[in-house]
Structures are given as structure tokens and as C-alpha cells.
PDB file of C-alpha atoms in Angstrom:
ATOM      1  CA  UNK A 119      27.005  14.084   0.935  1.00 38.00           C
ATOM      2  CA  UNK A 120      30.583  13.122   1.615  1.00 44.00           C
ATOM      3  CA  UNK A 121      33.583  13.741  -0.592  1.00 41.00           C
ATOM      4  CA  UNK A 122      33.659  10.156  -1.872  1.00 47.00           C
ATOM      5  CA  UNK A 123      30.016  10.326  -2.931  1.00 45.00           C
ATOM      6  CA  UNK A 124      30.499  13.662  -4.732  1.00 44.00           C
ATOM      7  CA  UNK A 125      33.454  12.249  -6.635  1.00 43.00           C
ATOM      8  CA  UNK A 126      31.483   9.123  -7.581  1.00 42.00           C
ATOM      9  CA  UNK A 127      28.607  11.220  -8.922  1.00 46.00           C
ATOM     10  CA  UNK A 128      30.725  13.626 -10.970  1.00 46.00           C
ATOM     11  CA  UNK A 129      33.511  11.476 -12.345  1.00 54.00           C
ATOM     12  CA  UNK A 130      33.009  10.119 -15.873  1.00 73.00           C
ATOM     13  CA  UNK A 131      33.909   6.435 -15.916  1.00 85.00           C
ATOM     14  CA  UNK A 132      33.033   4.350 -12.854  1.00 93.00           C
ATOM     15  CA  UNK A 133      35.989   3.569 -10.620  1.00 94.00           C
ATOM     16  CA  UNK A 134      36.764   2.990  -6.970  1.00 96.00           C
ATOM     17  CA  UNK A 135      35.236   0.574  -4.485  1.00 96.00           C
ATOM     18  CA  UNK A 136      31.711  -0.789  -4.886  1.00 97.00           C
ATOM     19  CA  UNK A 137      30.462  -2.544  -1.758  1.00 98.00           C
ATOM     20  CA  UNK A 138      27.494  -4.687  -2.746  1.00 98.00           C
ATOM     21  CA  UNK A 139      25.214  -6.828  -0.601  1.00 97.00           C
ATOM     22  CA  UNK A 140      23.149  -9.855  -1.661  1.00 96.00           C
ATOM     23  CA  UNK A 141      21.344 -12.864  -0.273  1.00 93.00           C
ATOM     24  CA  UNK A 142      23.460 -16.018  -0.297  1.00 91.00           C
ATOM     25  CA  UNK A 143      21.122 -17.601  -2.889  1.00 91.00           C
ATOM     26  CA  UNK A 144      21.444 -14.580  -5.206  1.00 94.00           C
ATOM     27  CA  UNK A 145      25.201 -14.368  -4.739  1.00 94.00           C
ATOM     28  CA  UNK A 146      25.765 -18.053  -5.463  1.00 92.00           C
ATOM     29  CA  UNK A 147      23.347 -18.633  -8.364  1.00 94.00           C
ATOM     30  CA  UNK A 148      22.042 -15.527 -10.139  1.00 95.00           C
ATOM     31  CA  UNK A 149      24.859 -13.037  -9.680  1.00 96.00           C
ATOM     32  CA  UNK A 150      28.278 -14.606 -10.503  1.00 95.00           C
ATOM     33  CA  UNK A 151      28.091 -14.511 -14.319  1.00 94.00           C
ATOM     34  CA  UNK A 152      26.640 -11.021 -14.259  1.00 95.00           C
ATOM     35  CA  UNK A 153      29.332  -9.713 -11.918  1.00 96.00           C
ATOM     36  CA  UNK A 154      31.915 -11.250 -14.249  1.00 96.00           C
ATOM     37  CA  UNK A 155      30.426  -9.236 -17.124  1.00 95.00           C
ATOM     38  CA  UNK A 156      30.489  -6.101 -14.952  1.00 96.00           C
ATOM     39  CA  UNK A 157      34.163  -6.555 -14.030  1.00 95.00           C
ATOM     40  CA  UNK A 158      35.134  -7.061 -17.679  1.00 95.00           C
ATOM     41  CA  UNK A 159      33.321  -3.860 -18.682  1.00 95.00           C
ATOM     42  CA  UNK A 160      34.512  -1.796 -15.703  1.00 96.00           C
ATOM     43  CA  UNK A 161      37.907  -3.111 -14.520  1.00 96.00           C
ATOM     44  CA  UNK A 162      38.613   0.087 -12.572  1.00 96.00           C
ATOM     45  CA  UNK A 163      35.807  -0.732 -10.127  1.00 97.00           C
ATOM     46  CA  UNK A 164      36.883  -2.892  -7.199  1.00 96.00           C
ATOM     47  CA  UNK A 165      34.034  -5.103  -6.019  1.00 96.00           C
ATOM     48  CA  UNK A 166      33.263  -6.276  -2.500  1.00 97.00           C
ATOM     49  CA  UNK A 167      30.330  -8.700  -2.210  1.00 97.00           C
ATOM     50  CA  UNK A 168      28.761  -9.289   1.209  1.00 97.00           C
ATOM     51  CA  UNK A 169      26.144 -11.985   1.914  1.00 93.00           C
ATOM     52  CA  UNK A 170      24.584 -10.473   5.014  1.00 91.00           C
ATOM     53  CA  UNK A 171      21.119 -10.781   6.543  1.00 89.00           C
ATOM     54  CA  UNK A 172      18.398  -8.510   5.174  1.00 90.00           C
ATOM     55  CA  UNK A 173      18.404  -6.236   8.228  1.00 91.00           C
ATOM     56  CA  UNK A 174      22.198  -5.986   8.151  1.00 94.00           C
ATOM     57  CA  UNK A 175      22.113  -5.003   4.453  1.00 96.00           C
ATOM     58  CA  UNK A 176      19.439  -2.367   5.063  1.00 96.00           C
ATOM     59  CA  UNK A 177      21.478  -0.923   7.930  1.00 96.00           C
ATOM     60  CA  UNK A 178      24.601  -1.039   5.750  1.00 97.00           C
ATOM     61  CA  UNK A 179      22.971   0.981   2.955  1.00 97.00           C
ATOM     62  CA  UNK A 180      21.656   3.565   5.414  1.00 97.00           C
ATOM     63  CA  UNK A 181      25.069   3.963   7.052  1.00 97.00           C
ATOM     64  CA  UNK A 182      27.004   4.015   3.765  1.00 96.00           C
ATOM     65  CA  UNK A 183      28.799   0.747   4.547  1.00 97.00           C
ATOM     66  CA  UNK A 184      27.089  -0.714   1.464  1.00 98.00           C
ATOM     67  CA  UNK A 185      26.489   1.233  -1.734  1.00 98.00           C
ATOM     68  CA  UNK A 186      23.725  -1.080  -2.947  1.00 98.00           C
ATOM     69  CA  UNK A 187      22.226  -4.521  -2.360  1.00 98.00           C
ATOM     70  CA  UNK A 188      20.152  -7.141  -4.139  1.00 97.00           C
ATOM     71  CA  UNK A 189      17.231  -7.780  -1.783  1.00 95.00           C
ATOM     72  CA  UNK A 190      13.480  -8.361  -1.825  1.00 92.00           C
ATOM     73  CA  UNK A 191      11.723  -5.341  -3.255  1.00 90.00           C
ATOM     74  CA  UNK A 192       9.745  -3.259  -0.754  1.00 87.00           C
ATOM     75  CA  UNK A 193       7.879  -0.448  -2.503  1.00 85.00           C
ATOM     76  CA  UNK A 194       6.614   0.903   0.824  1.00 87.00           C
ATOM     77  CA  UNK A 195      10.087   1.738   2.148  1.00 93.00           C
ATOM     78  CA  UNK A 196      10.623   5.295   0.918  1.00 95.00           C
ATOM     79  CA  UNK A 197      14.229   5.371   2.167  1.00 96.00           C
ATOM     80  CA  UNK A 198      15.352   3.432  -0.905  1.00 97.00           C
ATOM     81  CA  UNK A 199      15.129   3.343  -4.684  1.00 97.00           C
ATOM     82  CA  UNK A 200      14.936   0.047  -6.551  1.00 96.00           C
ATOM     83  CA  UNK A 201      15.419  -1.595  -9.936  1.00 96.00           C
ATOM     84  CA  UNK A 202      13.431  -4.878 -10.299  1.00 95.00           C
ATOM     85  CA  UNK A 203      15.644  -7.729 -11.554  1.00 95.00           C
ATOM     86  CA  UNK A 204      14.154 -11.219 -11.192  1.00 94.00           C
ATOM     87  CA  UNK A 205      11.714 -13.395  -9.253  1.00 94.00           C
ATOM     88  CA  UNK A 206      12.569 -16.436  -7.172  1.00 94.00           C
ATOM     89  CA  UNK A 207      10.305 -18.780  -5.242  1.00 94.00           C
ATOM     90  CA  UNK A 208      10.800 -20.318  -1.832  1.00 94.00           C
ATOM     91  CA  UNK A 209       9.818 -23.990  -1.661  1.00 94.00           C
ATOM     92  CA  UNK A 210       9.698 -26.571   1.100  1.00 94.00           C
ATOM     93  CA  UNK A 211      12.053 -29.510   0.694  1.00 93.00           C
ATOM     94  CA  UNK A 212      11.731 -32.843   2.454  1.00 90.00           C
ATOM     95  CA  UNK A 213      13.522 -36.216   2.348  1.00 84.00           C
ATOM     96  CA  UNK A 214      12.508 -38.327  -0.636  1.00 80.00           C
ATOM     97  CA  UNK A 215      11.567 -41.424   1.359  1.00 75.00           C
ATOM     98  CA  UNK A 216       8.803 -39.804   3.435  1.00 67.00           C
ATOM     99  CA  UNK A 217       6.349 -36.922   3.463  1.00 65.00           C
ATOM    100  CA  UNK A 218       6.540 -35.289   6.892  1.00 62.00           C
ATOM    101  CA  UNK A 219       4.269 -32.458   5.697  1.00 68.00           C
ATOM    102  CA  UNK A 220       1.178 -34.672   5.483  1.00 61.00           C
ATOM    103  CA  UNK A 221      -1.645 -33.663   7.827  1.00 57.00           C
ATOM    104  CA  UNK A 222      -2.284 -35.929  10.761  1.00 54.00           C
ATOM    105  CA  UNK A 223       1.308 -37.145  11.075  1.00 62.00           C
ATOM    106  CA  UNK A 224       2.258 -37.732  14.705  1.00 62.00           C
ATOM    107  CA  UNK A 225       6.027 -37.805  14.272  1.00 70.00           C
ATOM    108  CA  UNK A 226       8.308 -34.966  15.278  1.00 78.00           C
ATOM    109  CA  UNK A 227       8.190 -32.143  12.711  1.00 86.00           C
ATOM    110  CA  UNK A 228      11.333 -29.991  12.570  1.00 91.00           C
ATOM    111  CA  UNK A 229      11.351 -26.972  10.254  1.00 93.00           C
ATOM    112  CA  UNK A 230      14.769 -25.802   9.054  1.00 93.00           C
ATOM    113  CA  UNK A 231      14.637 -22.093   8.285  1.00 91.00           C
ATOM    114  CA  UNK A 232      17.060 -19.638   6.725  1.00 83.00           C
ATOM    115  CA  UNK A 233      18.726 -17.447   9.323  1.00 74.00           C
ATOM    116  CA  UNK A 234      17.253 -14.112   8.310  1.00 68.00           C
ATOM    117  CA  UNK A 235      14.741 -11.889  10.090  1.00 64.00           C
ATOM    118  CA  UNK A 236      12.784 -10.990   6.951  1.00 74.00           C
ATOM    119  CA  UNK A 237       8.988 -10.832   6.459  1.00 77.00           C
ATOM    120  CA  UNK A 238       9.002 -13.651   3.882  1.00 85.00           C
ATOM    121  CA  UNK A 239      10.458 -16.138   6.338  1.00 87.00           C
ATOM    122  CA  UNK A 240       7.792 -15.378   8.954  1.00 88.00           C
ATOM    123  CA  UNK A 241       5.087 -15.430   6.288  1.00 90.00           C
ATOM    124  CA  UNK A 242       6.128 -18.934   5.209  1.00 92.00           C
ATOM    125  CA  UNK A 243       6.406 -20.186   8.786  1.00 92.00           C
ATOM    126  CA  UNK A 244       2.873 -18.878   9.392  1.00 92.00           C
ATOM    127  CA  UNK A 245       1.593 -20.623   6.276  1.00 93.00           C
ATOM    128  CA  UNK A 246       3.144 -23.943   7.363  1.00 91.00           C
ATOM    129  CA  UNK A 247       1.546 -23.660  10.808  1.00 90.00           C
ATOM    130  CA  UNK A 248      -1.886 -22.654   9.495  1.00 91.00           C
ATOM    131  CA  UNK A 249      -2.186 -24.841   6.390  1.00 88.00           C
ATOM    132  CA  UNK A 250       0.017 -27.895   7.034  1.00 86.00           C
ATOM    133  CA  UNK A 251       0.892 -28.474  10.687  1.00 85.00           C
ATOM    134  CA  UNK A 252       2.746 -26.743  13.468  1.00 88.00           C
ATOM    135  CA  UNK A 253       6.448 -27.625  13.699  1.00 90.00           C
ATOM    136  CA  UNK A 254       7.680 -28.921  17.020  1.00 89.00           C
ATOM    137  CA  UNK A 255      10.878 -26.908  16.528  1.00 91.00           C
ATOM    138  CA  UNK A 256      12.263 -24.283  14.138  1.00 92.00           C
ATOM    139  CA  UNK A 257      16.035 -24.426  13.614  1.00 93.00           C
ATOM    140  CA  UNK A 258      17.810 -21.521  11.909  1.00 91.00           C
ATOM    141  CA  UNK A 259      20.642 -22.218   9.492  1.00 89.00           C
ATOM    142  CA  UNK A 260      22.852 -19.639   7.764  1.00 84.00           C
ATOM    143  CA  UNK A 261      24.055 -21.820   4.866  1.00 87.00           C
ATOM    144  CA  UNK A 262      21.765 -23.010   2.055  1.00 88.00           C
ATOM    145  CA  UNK A 263      23.850 -26.104   1.309  1.00 88.00           C
ATOM    146  CA  UNK A 264      24.158 -27.008   4.988  1.00 91.00           C
ATOM    147  CA  UNK A 265      20.374 -26.759   5.269  1.00 91.00           C
ATOM    148  CA  UNK A 266      19.869 -28.991   2.217  1.00 91.00           C
ATOM    149  CA  UNK A 267      22.367 -31.513   3.566  1.00 90.00           C
ATOM    150  CA  UNK A 268      20.456 -31.685   6.845  1.00 91.00           C
ATOM    151  CA  UNK A 269      17.177 -32.197   4.974  1.00 90.00           C
ATOM    152  CA  UNK A 270      18.705 -35.000   2.880  1.00 88.00           C
ATOM    153  CA  UNK A 271      19.930 -36.643   6.099  1.00 87.00           C
ATOM    154  CA  UNK A 272      16.377 -36.646   7.465  1.00 86.00           C
ATOM    155  CA  UNK A 273      16.797 -33.939  10.106  1.00 89.00           C
ATOM    156  CA  UNK A 274      13.703 -31.992   9.052  1.00 89.00           C
ATOM    157  CA  UNK A 275      11.858 -30.046   6.371  1.00 92.00           C
ATOM    158  CA  UNK A 276      13.609 -26.978   4.979  1.00 93.00           C
ATOM    159  CA  UNK A 277      12.565 -23.738   3.299  1.00 93.00           C
ATOM    160  CA  UNK A 278      14.780 -22.876   0.353  1.00 91.00           C
ATOM    161  CA  UNK A 279      14.860 -20.575  -2.721  1.00 92.00           C
ATOM    162  CA  UNK A 280      14.095 -22.863  -5.652  1.00 93.00           C
ATOM    163  CA  UNK A 281      16.995 -21.449  -7.691  1.00 93.00           C
ATOM    164  CA  UNK A 282      19.493 -22.998  -5.241  1.00 92.00           C
ATOM    165  CA  UNK A 283      18.252 -26.586  -5.600  1.00 92.00           C
ATOM    166  CA  UNK A 284      20.058 -27.501  -8.876  1.00 91.00           C
ATOM    167  CA  UNK A 285      23.390 -26.512  -7.309  1.00 89.00           C
ATOM    168  CA  UNK A 286      23.002 -29.163  -4.592  1.00 87.00           C
ATOM    169  CA  UNK A 287      24.343 -32.587  -5.710  1.00 84.00           C
ATOM    170  CA  UNK A 288      21.608 -34.497  -3.890  1.00 77.00           C
ATOM    171  CA  UNK A 289      18.625 -32.387  -4.973  1.00 81.00           C
ATOM    172  CA  UNK A 290      17.077 -35.266  -6.952  1.00 81.00           C
ATOM    173  CA  UNK A 291      16.748 -37.172  -3.691  1.00 80.00           C
ATOM    174  CA  UNK A 292      14.457 -34.537  -2.178  1.00 88.00           C
ATOM    175  CA  UNK A 293      10.695 -33.938  -2.344  1.00 89.00           C
ATOM    176  CA  UNK A 294       9.783 -30.371  -3.312  1.00 91.00           C
ATOM    177  CA  UNK A 295       6.573 -28.848  -1.947  1.00 90.00           C
ATOM    178  CA  UNK A 296       5.265 -25.631  -3.492  1.00 92.00           C
ATOM    179  CA  UNK A 297       3.258 -22.968  -1.709  1.00 93.00           C
ATOM    180  CA  UNK A 298       0.941 -20.300  -3.159  1.00 94.00           C
ATOM    181  CA  UNK A 299       2.825 -17.588  -5.063  1.00 93.00           C
ATOM    182  CA  UNK A 300       1.491 -14.844  -2.790  1.00 92.00           C
ATOM    183  CA  UNK A 301       3.175 -16.603   0.132  1.00 93.00           C
ATOM    184  CA  UNK A 302       6.456 -17.734  -1.371  1.00 93.00           C
ATOM    185  CA  UNK A 303       7.427 -15.454  -4.266  1.00 93.00           C
ATOM    186  CA  UNK A 304      10.563 -13.309  -3.861  1.00 91.00           C
ATOM    187  CA  UNK A 305      10.864 -10.182  -6.027  1.00 93.00           C
ATOM    188  CA  UNK A 306      14.583  -9.362  -6.087  1.00 95.00           C
ATOM    189  CA  UNK A 307      15.655  -5.811  -6.902  1.00 96.00           C
ATOM    190  CA  UNK A 308      18.863  -3.796  -6.989  1.00 97.00           C
ATOM    191  CA  UNK A 309      18.363  -1.382  -4.104  1.00 97.00           C
ATOM    192  CA  UNK A 310      20.200   1.753  -2.959  1.00 98.00           C
ATOM    193  CA  UNK A 311      19.614   4.611  -0.559  1.00 97.00           C
ATOM    194  CA  UNK A 312      17.371   7.302  -2.023  1.00 96.00           C
ATOM    195  CA  UNK A 313      19.342  10.189  -3.508  1.00 95.00           C
ATOM    196  CA  UNK A 314      22.632   8.267  -3.384  1.00 94.00           C
ATOM    197  CA  UNK A 315      22.748   6.738  -6.874  1.00 94.00           C
ATOM    198  CA  UNK A 316      26.325   6.875  -8.163  1.00 95.00           C
ATOM    199  CA  UNK A 317      27.973   6.175 -11.518  1.00 96.00           C
ATOM    200  CA  UNK A 318      28.980   2.790 -10.089  1.00 97.00           C
ATOM    201  CA  UNK A 319      25.348   1.944  -9.411  1.00 97.00           C
ATOM    202  CA  UNK A 320      24.402   3.258 -12.874  1.00 96.00           C
ATOM    203  CA  UNK A 321      26.982   0.964 -14.474  1.00 96.00           C
ATOM    204  CA  UNK A 322      25.921  -2.045 -12.395  1.00 97.00           C
ATOM    205  CA  UNK A 323      22.224  -1.437 -13.109  1.00 96.00           C
ATOM    206  CA  UNK A 324      22.923  -1.198 -16.837  1.00 95.00           C
ATOM    207  CA  UNK A 325      24.929  -4.443 -16.809  1.00 95.00           C
ATOM    208  CA  UNK A 326      22.331  -6.354 -14.800  1.00 95.00           C
ATOM    209  CA  UNK A 327      19.488  -5.129 -17.023  1.00 89.00           C
ATOM    210  CA  UNK A 328      21.355  -5.895 -20.263  1.00 80.00           C
ATOM    211  CA  UNK A 329      22.262  -9.349 -18.972  1.00 65.00           C
ATOM    212  CA  UNK A 330      18.674 -10.056 -17.945  1.00 58.00           C
ATOM    213  CA  UNK A 331      17.307  -9.020 -21.349  1.00 50.00           C
ATOM    214  CA  UNK A 332      19.961 -10.993 -23.276  1.00 51.00           C
ATOM    215  CA  UNK A 333      19.298 -14.191 -21.317  1.00 54.00           C
ATOM    216  CA  UNK A 334      15.527 -13.801 -21.716  1.00 52.00           C
ATOM    217  CA  UNK A 335      15.873 -13.402 -25.493  1.00 49.00           C
ATOM    218  CA  UNK A 336      18.003 -16.568 -25.725  1.00 53.00           C
ATOM    219  CA  UNK A 337      15.262 -18.699 -24.185  1.00 52.00           C
TER     220      UNK A 337
END
């Protein structure tokens, strides 16, 4: 354990730099208000938020470049410890004026996919091929809103976390297609390298849990 880690573990109040990773959908929808609460409670912690790919975030936590990340929970990966936070669901979105997912369609079928080499993406692509129809092309896109804009323009059918849809001005002009939960459900968890939990992670975990409970009770 390096000097910085020892200091983070033994100092009383959290301080210093917290490098955090998150999916773009989490960073833009679920996280902002909660990070605001965290910064108000712990102003001596300087936050860096990185919206990297899943594999980049995993590599970052293993190398120490990231202290923690909000990613899909993987209980089989013993290199990490996790705190479950919330569930999201990936849906398929298509232009409102037509249903390109219908079986038997002969027109070109383009699938717009998020640019991330994660198991969920490949699972959904497999489901589309096996249960709907095989896309003629799969185009990767790194921006959720760019993907939704391309869908609205009629470029293809996109896969998208449902939580992002209300943030897109034209979402009411899209058809939403749901898939079985076992295919499309995302279980998001605060994740950190095993044995490397710091007071910064403790403080963040406490804030995220308190915020989750408070919002649930208000419903």
C-alpha cells in the first residue's frame, strides 16, 4: 500500500483527491444530485469524475488511477468489493413512425449500440439477433444523446438505459421496446479494489446510501 493510501485510511475526516468512474448514463442522470450532497458534506475532498468504458474503469481501479467506480455489479469478480445502489434497464428505441423491429421486415436494419465492451451489450445484441431479427450493421456510438438523435432521425434502432430517455427533448417521438429483465437489467454498484477501501470511499458510500433511502421514502 502506498503512502497516499495509508494516509487516506488513517486520517479522520475525508480529504484529498477522489477519482471516481461512472457510466455516462449514471453520471448524467443518477449521480449529479448525490455528488452535490457529497461535496456539501465533505468540501475538503476534491472530486474527479470520469465517464470511461467499463474495461477502462476496471483497469483504472486495478492500477490505482481510479479509487472507485459506479459500474454493473459482478459478484464473481473477486478482485473487487461492491455496494449495490440502484437498478436500470436497457431498452430498444426506434423512430415513432415505424417499427423496424417487426419480424419479416425486409428493410435495412441498423442497430446503434453503446460503445462499451461489456457483457450486457453483447447479451442484448444476441437477444435481438435470436428473438427479433439480425441487424445488417451494428454502429457503435459513445454519446447517449447522439445515439438518441440518430434514432429520432431514422438512422436505426438504438439500445439505451431507460433512465436517460426523459433527459432527451425528443423522447416522446420514439417507440420504446422492452426486453426480458434477465437480458436487459443493469445492477449498478459502487465498486472498489478489494482491500483498498478508504475514508473517502466510506464517506461516498454513506452519502449514496443515505440519498437512496431518503428518495425511496419520499415516493
